[in-house]
Coordinates of C-alpha atoms (C1' of nucleotides) in Angstrom, one line a residue:
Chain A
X145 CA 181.9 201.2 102.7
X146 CA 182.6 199.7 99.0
X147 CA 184.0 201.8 96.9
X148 CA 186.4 204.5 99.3
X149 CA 185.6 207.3 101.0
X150 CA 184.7 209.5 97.8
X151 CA 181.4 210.7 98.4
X152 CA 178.5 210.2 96.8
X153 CA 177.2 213.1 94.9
X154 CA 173.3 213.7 94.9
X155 CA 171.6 216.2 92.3
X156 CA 169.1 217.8 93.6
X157 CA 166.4 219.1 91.0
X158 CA 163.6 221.3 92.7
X159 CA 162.4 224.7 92.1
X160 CA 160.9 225.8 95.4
X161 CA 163.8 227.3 97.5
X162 CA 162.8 226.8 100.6
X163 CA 162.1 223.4 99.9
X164 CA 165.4 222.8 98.1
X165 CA 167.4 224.4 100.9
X166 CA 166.3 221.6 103.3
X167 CA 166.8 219.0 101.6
X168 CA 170.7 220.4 101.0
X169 CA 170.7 220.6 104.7
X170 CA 169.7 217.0 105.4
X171 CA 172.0 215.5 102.9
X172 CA 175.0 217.8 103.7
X173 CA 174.4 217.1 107.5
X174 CA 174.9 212.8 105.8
X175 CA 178.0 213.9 103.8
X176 CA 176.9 213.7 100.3
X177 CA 178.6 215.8 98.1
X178 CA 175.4 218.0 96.7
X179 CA 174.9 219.7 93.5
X180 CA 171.3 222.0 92.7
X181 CA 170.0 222.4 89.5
X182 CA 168.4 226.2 89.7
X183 CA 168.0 227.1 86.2
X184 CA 165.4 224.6 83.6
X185 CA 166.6 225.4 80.6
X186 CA 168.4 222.6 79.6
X187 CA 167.7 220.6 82.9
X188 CA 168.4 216.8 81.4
X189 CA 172.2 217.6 79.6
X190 CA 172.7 220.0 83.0
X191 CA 171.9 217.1 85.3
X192 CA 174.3 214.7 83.2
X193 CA 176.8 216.9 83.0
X194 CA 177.6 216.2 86.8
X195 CA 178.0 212.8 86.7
X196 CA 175.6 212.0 89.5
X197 CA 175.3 209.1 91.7
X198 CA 171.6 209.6 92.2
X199 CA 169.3 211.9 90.7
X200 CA 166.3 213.4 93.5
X201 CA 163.9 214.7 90.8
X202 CA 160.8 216.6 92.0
X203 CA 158.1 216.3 89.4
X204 CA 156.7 219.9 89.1
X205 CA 158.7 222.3 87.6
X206 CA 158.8 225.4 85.8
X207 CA 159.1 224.3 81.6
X208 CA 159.7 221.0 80.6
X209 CA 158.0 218.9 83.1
X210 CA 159.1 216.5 85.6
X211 CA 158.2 213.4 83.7
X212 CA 159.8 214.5 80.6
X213 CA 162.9 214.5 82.6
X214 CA 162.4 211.3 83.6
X215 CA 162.1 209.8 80.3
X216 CA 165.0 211.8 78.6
X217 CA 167.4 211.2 81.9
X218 CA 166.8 207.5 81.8
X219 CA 167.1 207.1 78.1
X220 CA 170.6 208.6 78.6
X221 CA 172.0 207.1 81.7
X222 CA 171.3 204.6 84.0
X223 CA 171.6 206.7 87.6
X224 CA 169.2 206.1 90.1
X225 CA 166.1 208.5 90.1
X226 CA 164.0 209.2 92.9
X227 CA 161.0 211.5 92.4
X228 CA 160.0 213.1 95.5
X229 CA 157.0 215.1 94.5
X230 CA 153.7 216.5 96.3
X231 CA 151.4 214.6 93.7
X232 CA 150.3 211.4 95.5
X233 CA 148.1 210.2 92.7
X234 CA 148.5 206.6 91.9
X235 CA 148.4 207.1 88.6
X236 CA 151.5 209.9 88.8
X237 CA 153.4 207.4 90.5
X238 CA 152.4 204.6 87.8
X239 CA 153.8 206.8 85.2
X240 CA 157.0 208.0 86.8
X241 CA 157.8 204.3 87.6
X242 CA 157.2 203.2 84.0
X243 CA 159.4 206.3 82.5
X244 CA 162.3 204.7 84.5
X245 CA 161.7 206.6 88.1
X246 CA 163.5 204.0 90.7
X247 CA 161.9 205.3 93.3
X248 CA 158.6 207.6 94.2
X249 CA 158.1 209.7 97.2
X250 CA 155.3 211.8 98.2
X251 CA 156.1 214.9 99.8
X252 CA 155.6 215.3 103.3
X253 CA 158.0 213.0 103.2
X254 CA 160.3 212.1 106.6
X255 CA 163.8 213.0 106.1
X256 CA 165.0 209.4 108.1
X257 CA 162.5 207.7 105.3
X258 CA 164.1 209.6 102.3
X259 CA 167.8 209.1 103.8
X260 CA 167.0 205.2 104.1
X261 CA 165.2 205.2 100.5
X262 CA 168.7 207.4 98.8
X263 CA 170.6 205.0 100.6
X264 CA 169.4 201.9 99.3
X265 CA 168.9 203.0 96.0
X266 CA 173.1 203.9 96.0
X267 CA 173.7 200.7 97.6
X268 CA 171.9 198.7 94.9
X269 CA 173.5 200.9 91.8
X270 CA 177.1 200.8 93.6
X271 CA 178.1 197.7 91.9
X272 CA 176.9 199.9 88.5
X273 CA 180.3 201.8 88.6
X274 CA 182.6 199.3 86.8
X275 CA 180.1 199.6 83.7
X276 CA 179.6 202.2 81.0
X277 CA 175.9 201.5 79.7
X278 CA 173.6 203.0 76.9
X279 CA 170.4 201.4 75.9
X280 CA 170.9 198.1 77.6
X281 CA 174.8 197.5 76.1
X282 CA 176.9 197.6 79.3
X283 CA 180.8 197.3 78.9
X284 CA 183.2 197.0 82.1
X285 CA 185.8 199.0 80.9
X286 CA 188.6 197.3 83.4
X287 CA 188.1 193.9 81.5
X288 CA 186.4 194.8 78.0
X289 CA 183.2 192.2 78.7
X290 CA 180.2 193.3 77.0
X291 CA 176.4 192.3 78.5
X292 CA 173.9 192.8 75.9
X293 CA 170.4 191.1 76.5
X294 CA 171.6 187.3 78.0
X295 CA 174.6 187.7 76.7
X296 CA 178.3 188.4 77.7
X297 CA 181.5 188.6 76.0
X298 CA 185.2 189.7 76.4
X299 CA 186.8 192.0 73.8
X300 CA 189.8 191.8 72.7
X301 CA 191.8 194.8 74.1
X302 CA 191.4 196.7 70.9
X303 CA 188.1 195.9 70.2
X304 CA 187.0 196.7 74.4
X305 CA 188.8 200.3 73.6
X306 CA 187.0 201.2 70.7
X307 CA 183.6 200.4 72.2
X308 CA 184.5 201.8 75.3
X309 CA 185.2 205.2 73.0
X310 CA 182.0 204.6 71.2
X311 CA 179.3 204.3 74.0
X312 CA 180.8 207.2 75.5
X313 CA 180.2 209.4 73.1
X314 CA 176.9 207.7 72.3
X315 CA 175.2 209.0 68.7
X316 CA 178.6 211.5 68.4
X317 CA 180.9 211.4 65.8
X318 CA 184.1 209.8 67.3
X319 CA 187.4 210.9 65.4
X320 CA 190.2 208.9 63.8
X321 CA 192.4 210.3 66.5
X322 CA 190.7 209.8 69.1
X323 CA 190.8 206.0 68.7
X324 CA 194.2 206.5 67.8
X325 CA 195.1 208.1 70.9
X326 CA 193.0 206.0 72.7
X327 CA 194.3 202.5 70.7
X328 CA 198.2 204.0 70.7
X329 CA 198.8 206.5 73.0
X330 CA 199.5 208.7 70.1
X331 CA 197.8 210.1 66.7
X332 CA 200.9 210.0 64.8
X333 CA 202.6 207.5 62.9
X334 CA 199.7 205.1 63.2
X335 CA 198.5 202.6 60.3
X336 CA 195.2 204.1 59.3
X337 CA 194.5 200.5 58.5
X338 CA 195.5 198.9 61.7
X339 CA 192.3 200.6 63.1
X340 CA 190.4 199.3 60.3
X341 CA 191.2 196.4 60.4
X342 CA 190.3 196.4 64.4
X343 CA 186.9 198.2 63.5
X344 CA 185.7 195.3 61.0
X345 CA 186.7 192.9 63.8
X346 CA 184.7 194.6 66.1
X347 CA 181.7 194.6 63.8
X348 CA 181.7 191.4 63.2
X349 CA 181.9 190.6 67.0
X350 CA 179.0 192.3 68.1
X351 CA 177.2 191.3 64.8
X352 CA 176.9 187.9 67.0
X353 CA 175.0 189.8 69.8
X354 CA 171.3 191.0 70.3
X355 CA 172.3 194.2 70.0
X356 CA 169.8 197.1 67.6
X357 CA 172.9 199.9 67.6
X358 CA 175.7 200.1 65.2
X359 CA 178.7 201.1 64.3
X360 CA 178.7 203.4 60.8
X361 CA 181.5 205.1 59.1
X362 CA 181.7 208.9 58.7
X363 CA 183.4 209.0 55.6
X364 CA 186.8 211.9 56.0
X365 CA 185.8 212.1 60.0
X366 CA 185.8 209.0 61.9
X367 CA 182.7 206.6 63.3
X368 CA 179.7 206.8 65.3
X369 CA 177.2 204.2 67.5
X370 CA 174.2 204.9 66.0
X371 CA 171.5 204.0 68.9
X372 CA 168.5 202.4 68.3
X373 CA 165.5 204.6 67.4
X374 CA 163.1 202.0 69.0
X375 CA 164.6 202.4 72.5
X376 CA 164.6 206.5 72.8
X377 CA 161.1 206.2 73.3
X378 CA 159.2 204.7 76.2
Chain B
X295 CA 161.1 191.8 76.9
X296 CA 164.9 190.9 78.2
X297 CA 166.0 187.3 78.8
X298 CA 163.3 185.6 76.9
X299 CA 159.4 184.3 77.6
X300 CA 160.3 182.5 81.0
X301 CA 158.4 183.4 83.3
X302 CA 159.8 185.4 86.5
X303 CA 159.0 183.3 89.5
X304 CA 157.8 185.2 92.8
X305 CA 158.0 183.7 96.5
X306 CA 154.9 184.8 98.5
X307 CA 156.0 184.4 102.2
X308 CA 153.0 185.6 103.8
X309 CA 150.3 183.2 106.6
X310 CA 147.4 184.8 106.1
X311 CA 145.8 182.5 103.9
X312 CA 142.7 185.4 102.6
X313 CA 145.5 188.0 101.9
X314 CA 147.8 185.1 100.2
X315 CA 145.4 184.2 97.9
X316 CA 144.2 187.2 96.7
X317 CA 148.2 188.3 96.4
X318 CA 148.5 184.5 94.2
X319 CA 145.1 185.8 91.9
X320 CA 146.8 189.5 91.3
X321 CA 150.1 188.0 90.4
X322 CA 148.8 185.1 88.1
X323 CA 146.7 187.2 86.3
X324 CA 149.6 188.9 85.4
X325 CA 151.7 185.6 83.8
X326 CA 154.1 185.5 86.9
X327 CA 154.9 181.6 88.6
X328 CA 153.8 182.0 92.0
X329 CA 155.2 180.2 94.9
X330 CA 154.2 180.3 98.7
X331 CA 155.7 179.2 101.6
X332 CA 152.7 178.0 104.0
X333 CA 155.0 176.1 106.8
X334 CA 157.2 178.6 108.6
X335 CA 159.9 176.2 110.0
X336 CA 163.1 176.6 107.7
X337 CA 161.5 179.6 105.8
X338 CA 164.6 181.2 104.6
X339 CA 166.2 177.7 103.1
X340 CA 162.4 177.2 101.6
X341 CA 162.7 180.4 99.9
X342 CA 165.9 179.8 98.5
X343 CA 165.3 176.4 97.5
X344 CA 162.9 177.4 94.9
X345 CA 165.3 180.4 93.6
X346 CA 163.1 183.0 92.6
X347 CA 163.4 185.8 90.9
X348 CA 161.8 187.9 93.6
X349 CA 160.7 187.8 97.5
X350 CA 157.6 189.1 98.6
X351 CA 157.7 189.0 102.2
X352 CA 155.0 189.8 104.8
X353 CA 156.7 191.1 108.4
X354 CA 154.1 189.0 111.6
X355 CA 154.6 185.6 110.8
X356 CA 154.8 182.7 113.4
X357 CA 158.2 181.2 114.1
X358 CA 160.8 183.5 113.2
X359 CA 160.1 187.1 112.5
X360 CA 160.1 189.1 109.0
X361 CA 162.9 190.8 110.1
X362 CA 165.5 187.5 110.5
X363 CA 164.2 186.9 107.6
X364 CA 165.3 189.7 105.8
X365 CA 168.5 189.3 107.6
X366 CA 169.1 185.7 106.3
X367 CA 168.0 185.5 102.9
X368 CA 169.8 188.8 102.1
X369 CA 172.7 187.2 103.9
X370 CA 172.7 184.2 101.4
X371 CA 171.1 185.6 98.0
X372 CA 171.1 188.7 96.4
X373 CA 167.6 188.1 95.4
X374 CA 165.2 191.1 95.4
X375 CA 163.0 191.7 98.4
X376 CA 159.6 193.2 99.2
X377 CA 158.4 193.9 102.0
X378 CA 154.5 193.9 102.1
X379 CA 153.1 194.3 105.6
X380 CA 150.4 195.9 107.9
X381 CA 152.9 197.6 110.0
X382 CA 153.1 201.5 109.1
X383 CA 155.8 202.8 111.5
X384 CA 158.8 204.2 110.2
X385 CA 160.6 202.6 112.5
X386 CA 160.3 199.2 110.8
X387 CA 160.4 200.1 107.6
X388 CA 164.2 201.7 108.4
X389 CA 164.9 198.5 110.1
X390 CA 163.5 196.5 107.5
X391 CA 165.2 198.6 104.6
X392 CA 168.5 198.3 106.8
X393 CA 168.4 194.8 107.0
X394 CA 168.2 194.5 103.1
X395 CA 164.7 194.6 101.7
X396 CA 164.5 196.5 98.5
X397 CA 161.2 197.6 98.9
X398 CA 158.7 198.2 101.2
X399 CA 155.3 199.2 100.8
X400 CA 152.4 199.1 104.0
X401 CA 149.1 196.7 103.8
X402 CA 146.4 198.0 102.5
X403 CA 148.4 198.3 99.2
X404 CA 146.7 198.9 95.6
X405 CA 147.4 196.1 93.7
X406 CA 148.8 198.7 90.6
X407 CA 151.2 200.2 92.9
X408 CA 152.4 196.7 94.2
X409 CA 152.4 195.7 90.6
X410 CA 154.4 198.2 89.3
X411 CA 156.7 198.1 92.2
X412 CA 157.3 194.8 91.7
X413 CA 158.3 195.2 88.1
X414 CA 160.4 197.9 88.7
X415 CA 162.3 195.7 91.0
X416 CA 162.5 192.6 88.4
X417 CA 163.6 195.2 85.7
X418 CA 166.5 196.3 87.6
X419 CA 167.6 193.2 89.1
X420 CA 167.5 191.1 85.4
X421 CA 171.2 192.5 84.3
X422 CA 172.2 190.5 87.7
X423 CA 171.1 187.3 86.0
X424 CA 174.5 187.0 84.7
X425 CA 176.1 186.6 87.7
X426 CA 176.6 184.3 91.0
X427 CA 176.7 186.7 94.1
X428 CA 178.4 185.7 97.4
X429 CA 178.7 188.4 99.8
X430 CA 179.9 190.6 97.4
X431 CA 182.0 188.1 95.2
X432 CA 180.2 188.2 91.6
X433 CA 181.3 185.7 88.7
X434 CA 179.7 186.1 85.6
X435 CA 180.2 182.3 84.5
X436 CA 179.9 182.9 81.1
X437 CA 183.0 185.2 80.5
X438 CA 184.5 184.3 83.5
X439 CA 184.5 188.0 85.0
X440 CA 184.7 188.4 88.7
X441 CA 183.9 191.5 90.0
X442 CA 184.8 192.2 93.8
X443 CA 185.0 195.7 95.5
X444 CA 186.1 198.5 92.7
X445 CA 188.2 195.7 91.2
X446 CA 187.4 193.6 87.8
X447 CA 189.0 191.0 86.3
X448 CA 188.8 188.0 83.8
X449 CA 190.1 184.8 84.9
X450 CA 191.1 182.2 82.7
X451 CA 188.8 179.4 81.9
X452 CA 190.2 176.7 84.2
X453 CA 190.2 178.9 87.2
X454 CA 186.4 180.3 85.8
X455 CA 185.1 177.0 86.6
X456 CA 186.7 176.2 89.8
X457 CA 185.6 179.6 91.0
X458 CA 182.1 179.1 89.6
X459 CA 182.0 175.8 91.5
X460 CA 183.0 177.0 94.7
X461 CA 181.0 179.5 94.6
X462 CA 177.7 177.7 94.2
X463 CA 178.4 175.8 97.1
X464 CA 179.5 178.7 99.6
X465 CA 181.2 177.1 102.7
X466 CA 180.5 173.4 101.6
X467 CA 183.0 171.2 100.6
X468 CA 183.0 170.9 97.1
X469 CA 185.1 167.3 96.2
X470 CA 187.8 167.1 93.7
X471 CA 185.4 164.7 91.6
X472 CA 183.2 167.3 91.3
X473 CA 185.6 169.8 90.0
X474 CA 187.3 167.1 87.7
X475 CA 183.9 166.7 86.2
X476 CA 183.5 170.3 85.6
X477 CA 186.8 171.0 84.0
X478 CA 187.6 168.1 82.1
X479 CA 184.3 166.7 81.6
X480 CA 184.7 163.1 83.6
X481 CA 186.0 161.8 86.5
X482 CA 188.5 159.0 85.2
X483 CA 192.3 159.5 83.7
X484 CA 192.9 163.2 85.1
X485 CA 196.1 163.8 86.5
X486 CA 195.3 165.4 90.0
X487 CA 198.3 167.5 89.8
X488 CA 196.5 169.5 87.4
X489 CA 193.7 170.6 89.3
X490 CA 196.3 171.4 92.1
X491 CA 197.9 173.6 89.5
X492 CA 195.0 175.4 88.8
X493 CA 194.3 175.8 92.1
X494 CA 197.3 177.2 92.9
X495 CA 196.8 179.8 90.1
X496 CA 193.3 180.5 91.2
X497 CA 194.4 181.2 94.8
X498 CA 197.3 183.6 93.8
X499 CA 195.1 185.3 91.5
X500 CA 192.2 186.1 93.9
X501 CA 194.9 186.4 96.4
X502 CA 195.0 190.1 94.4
X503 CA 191.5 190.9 95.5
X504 CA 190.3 192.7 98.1
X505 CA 188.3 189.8 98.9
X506 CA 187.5 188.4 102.3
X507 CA 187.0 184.9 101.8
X508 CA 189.6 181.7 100.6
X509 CA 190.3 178.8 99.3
X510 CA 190.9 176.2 102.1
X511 CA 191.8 172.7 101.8
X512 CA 190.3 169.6 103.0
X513 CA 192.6 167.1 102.9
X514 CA 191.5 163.7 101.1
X515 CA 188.1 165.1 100.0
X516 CA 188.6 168.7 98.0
X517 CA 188.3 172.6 98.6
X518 CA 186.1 174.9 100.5
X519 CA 185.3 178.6 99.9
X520 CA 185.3 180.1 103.4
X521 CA 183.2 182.7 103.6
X522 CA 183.8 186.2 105.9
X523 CA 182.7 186.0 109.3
X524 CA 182.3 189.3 109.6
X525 CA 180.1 189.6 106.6
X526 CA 177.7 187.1 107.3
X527 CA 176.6 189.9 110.1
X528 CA 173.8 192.3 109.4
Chain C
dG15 C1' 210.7 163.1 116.2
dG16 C1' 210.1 160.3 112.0
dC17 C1' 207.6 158.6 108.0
dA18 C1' 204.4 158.2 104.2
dA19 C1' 200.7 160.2 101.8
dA20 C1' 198.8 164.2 100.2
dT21 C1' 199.3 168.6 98.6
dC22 C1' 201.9 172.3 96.7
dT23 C1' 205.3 174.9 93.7
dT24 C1' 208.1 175.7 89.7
dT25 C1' 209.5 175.1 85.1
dC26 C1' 208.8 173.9 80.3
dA27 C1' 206.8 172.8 75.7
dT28 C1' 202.5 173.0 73.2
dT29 C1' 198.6 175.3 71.7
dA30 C1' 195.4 178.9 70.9
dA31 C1' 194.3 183.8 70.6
dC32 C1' 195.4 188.7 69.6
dT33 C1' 197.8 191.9 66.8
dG34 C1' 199.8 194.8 63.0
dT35 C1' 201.4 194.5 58.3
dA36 C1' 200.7 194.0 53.6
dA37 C1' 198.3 193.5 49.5
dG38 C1' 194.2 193.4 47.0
dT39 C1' 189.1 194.7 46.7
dT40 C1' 185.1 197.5 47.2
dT41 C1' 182.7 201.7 48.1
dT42 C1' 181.9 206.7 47.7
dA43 C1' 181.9 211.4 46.1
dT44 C1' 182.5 214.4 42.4
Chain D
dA254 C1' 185.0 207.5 35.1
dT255 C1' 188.3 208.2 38.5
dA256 C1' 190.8 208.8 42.6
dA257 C1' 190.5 208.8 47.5
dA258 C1' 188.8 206.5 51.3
dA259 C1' 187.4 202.5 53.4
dC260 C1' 187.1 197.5 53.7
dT261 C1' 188.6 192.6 53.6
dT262 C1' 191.5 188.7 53.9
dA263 C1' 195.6 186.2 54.8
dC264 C1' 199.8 185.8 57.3
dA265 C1' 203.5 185.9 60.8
dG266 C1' 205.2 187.6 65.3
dT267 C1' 204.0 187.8 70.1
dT268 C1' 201.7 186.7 74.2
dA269 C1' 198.9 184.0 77.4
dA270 C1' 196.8 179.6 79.0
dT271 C1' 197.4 174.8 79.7
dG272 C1' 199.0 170.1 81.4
dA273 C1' 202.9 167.3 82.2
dA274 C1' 206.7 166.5 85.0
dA275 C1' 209.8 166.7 88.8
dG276 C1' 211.0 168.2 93.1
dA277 C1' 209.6 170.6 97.6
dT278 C1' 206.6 171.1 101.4
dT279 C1' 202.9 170.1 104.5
dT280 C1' 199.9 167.0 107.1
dG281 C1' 198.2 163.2 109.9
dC282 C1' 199.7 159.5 112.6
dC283 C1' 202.7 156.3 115.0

DNA sequence: GGCAAATCTTTCATTAACTGTAAGTTTTAT
DNA sequence: ATAAAACTTACAGTTAATGAAAGATTTGCC
């Protein structure tokens, strides 16, 4: 098994208990590491916030409603999504699939078939793990290449450190420290205009690339990856 | 649309000649190259051959089953695979899914569903298009990134291209010629010793990987890339 | 075993790329 | 208008990749 023997964590987002209960049974009986989302308040942010491997959505819930949570999970994160849902309309599962659903299965549903199905779906995304993605930019952290549309590049160090700060706080204000810290180790005695300097030479790198986010100053704070309008919706 | 206006090519493997047609009309109508295998001798190198971007693969075919099929191309490529077929027992479908398809939907299929299956598949295979996959050895050839296990790493240019060489000629001989061509860009006036060098880089460089294949030699003709018994199984 | 050809290893100088510094320029808010 | 903040450009120190060269080791064959 690629990867170690850290197990694979599965959030499970379903509002009928009983319903919920077995499938926590049949995934701790597999050893996943299992997390249930009970409370749909703020479902999308709550099932991010775990840092799932795969994401077993059912598609009626109480408030905002399954394919909402489709569309908002997949425009944040690339995790693998499975609806499992009772609704076996084509046209339900046409819609789910175009939101960014991975997978779509209708409830009854045998537990050996959904095992297989969460399976695969981990298997295909393991090789995911070295990246950090939003909207189509991927970076691998460990070597500072960038994939954007056909494209692929290697950062410089500097450059790979301050994107890699950037997409992870995606459309959040990212302090001067923190790329100091993150540049330096430290957030003292650091040339304010050493990270300048390394900010316009990132610019101007991924100015080259296909890419519709960018990098704009905060005057008195720090910067921020302003993501592309276009791409939060569909 | 990613990765430009070319066309993604699909392999129909499938000998009923009524069903293949009608799954040729559904897919041209829908702007995809279509390719089918009508001779069931040396399927799995036929499929290969005409690298496509996806497999769609019926399971009751003469000659060798759907299932060593499966087994094989998965064993070789990375490519996606779909299994379309008339058999509805779970049983083959976990076999099949186990084996390596992707996907696997039972005959008779609405052409929507298929459809959006198959795009689905296409959409999340196209960020793979960077790469050249042997059992589990990834290069992106453009930055020279190879990606094996949890490890990453960019290799310098010279050892880039011998990797990218050996690698699209899995356990073939690949002749010093040939790599003198790709690194130096002709065959005439290079100093052998230097691809030896860079050879001998390469080798100590991967030899940090947690990779199950080598380099071997083949004395008076050029290098192999031996590939892992053991994963050539299942 | 002994020998010659082929292959491998190590070291070194050259070249190219990344980096922070410094100095000067432009933008922004009030 | 002005002062602070941010940006740009050029430059020099450092590091990494490369091929050449020389010597060591392995291989096939008698």
């Amino acid at each position: 098994m690629e990867g170690g023997s850290i197990l694979k964590k599965i959030v499970i987002v379903e509002d009928d208990i009983l319903v919920r209960e077995e499938l926590v049974s049949i995934f701790m009986r597999e050893k996943y590491d299992i997390c249930c989302i009970t409370c749909f308040l703020h479902t999308s942010e709550d099932i991010l916030k775990e840092s799932p491997d795969l994401v077993l959505l059912d598609l009626n819930l109480p408030g905002a409603t399954g394919f909402e949570l489709c569309k908002t999970v997949r425009q944040k994160s690339c995790v693998p999504l499975l609806v499992l849902t009772s609704r076996d309309q084509l046209r339900d599962e046409l819609h789910a699939l175009r939101l960014g659903a991975d997978e779509y299965l209708t409830k009854p549903c045998h537990k050996d078939r959904l095992l297989a199905r969460v399976s695969n779906l981990l298997r295909r995304y393991e090789d995911r793990s070295h990246f950090i993605e939003i909207q189509g930019v991927r970076l691998d952290w460990k070597t500072h290449t960038m994939y954007v549309g056909d494209q692929s590049i290697v950062l410089p160090e500097n450059q790979g450190k301050i994107m890699e700060l950037l997409l992870l706080h995606p459309d959040e204000i990212v302090t001067k420290e923190m790329f100091f810290q993150k540049l330096w180790g430290t957030t003292k005695y650091v040339d304010e205009n050493a990270l300048q300097v390394n900010m316009t030479r990132l610019k101007k790198t991924i100015s080259t690339l296909p890419m519709n986010q960018r990098i704009v100053t905060i005057r008195g704070e720090g910067y921020r990856l302003l993501l592309s309008e276009e791409m939060k919706h569909d």
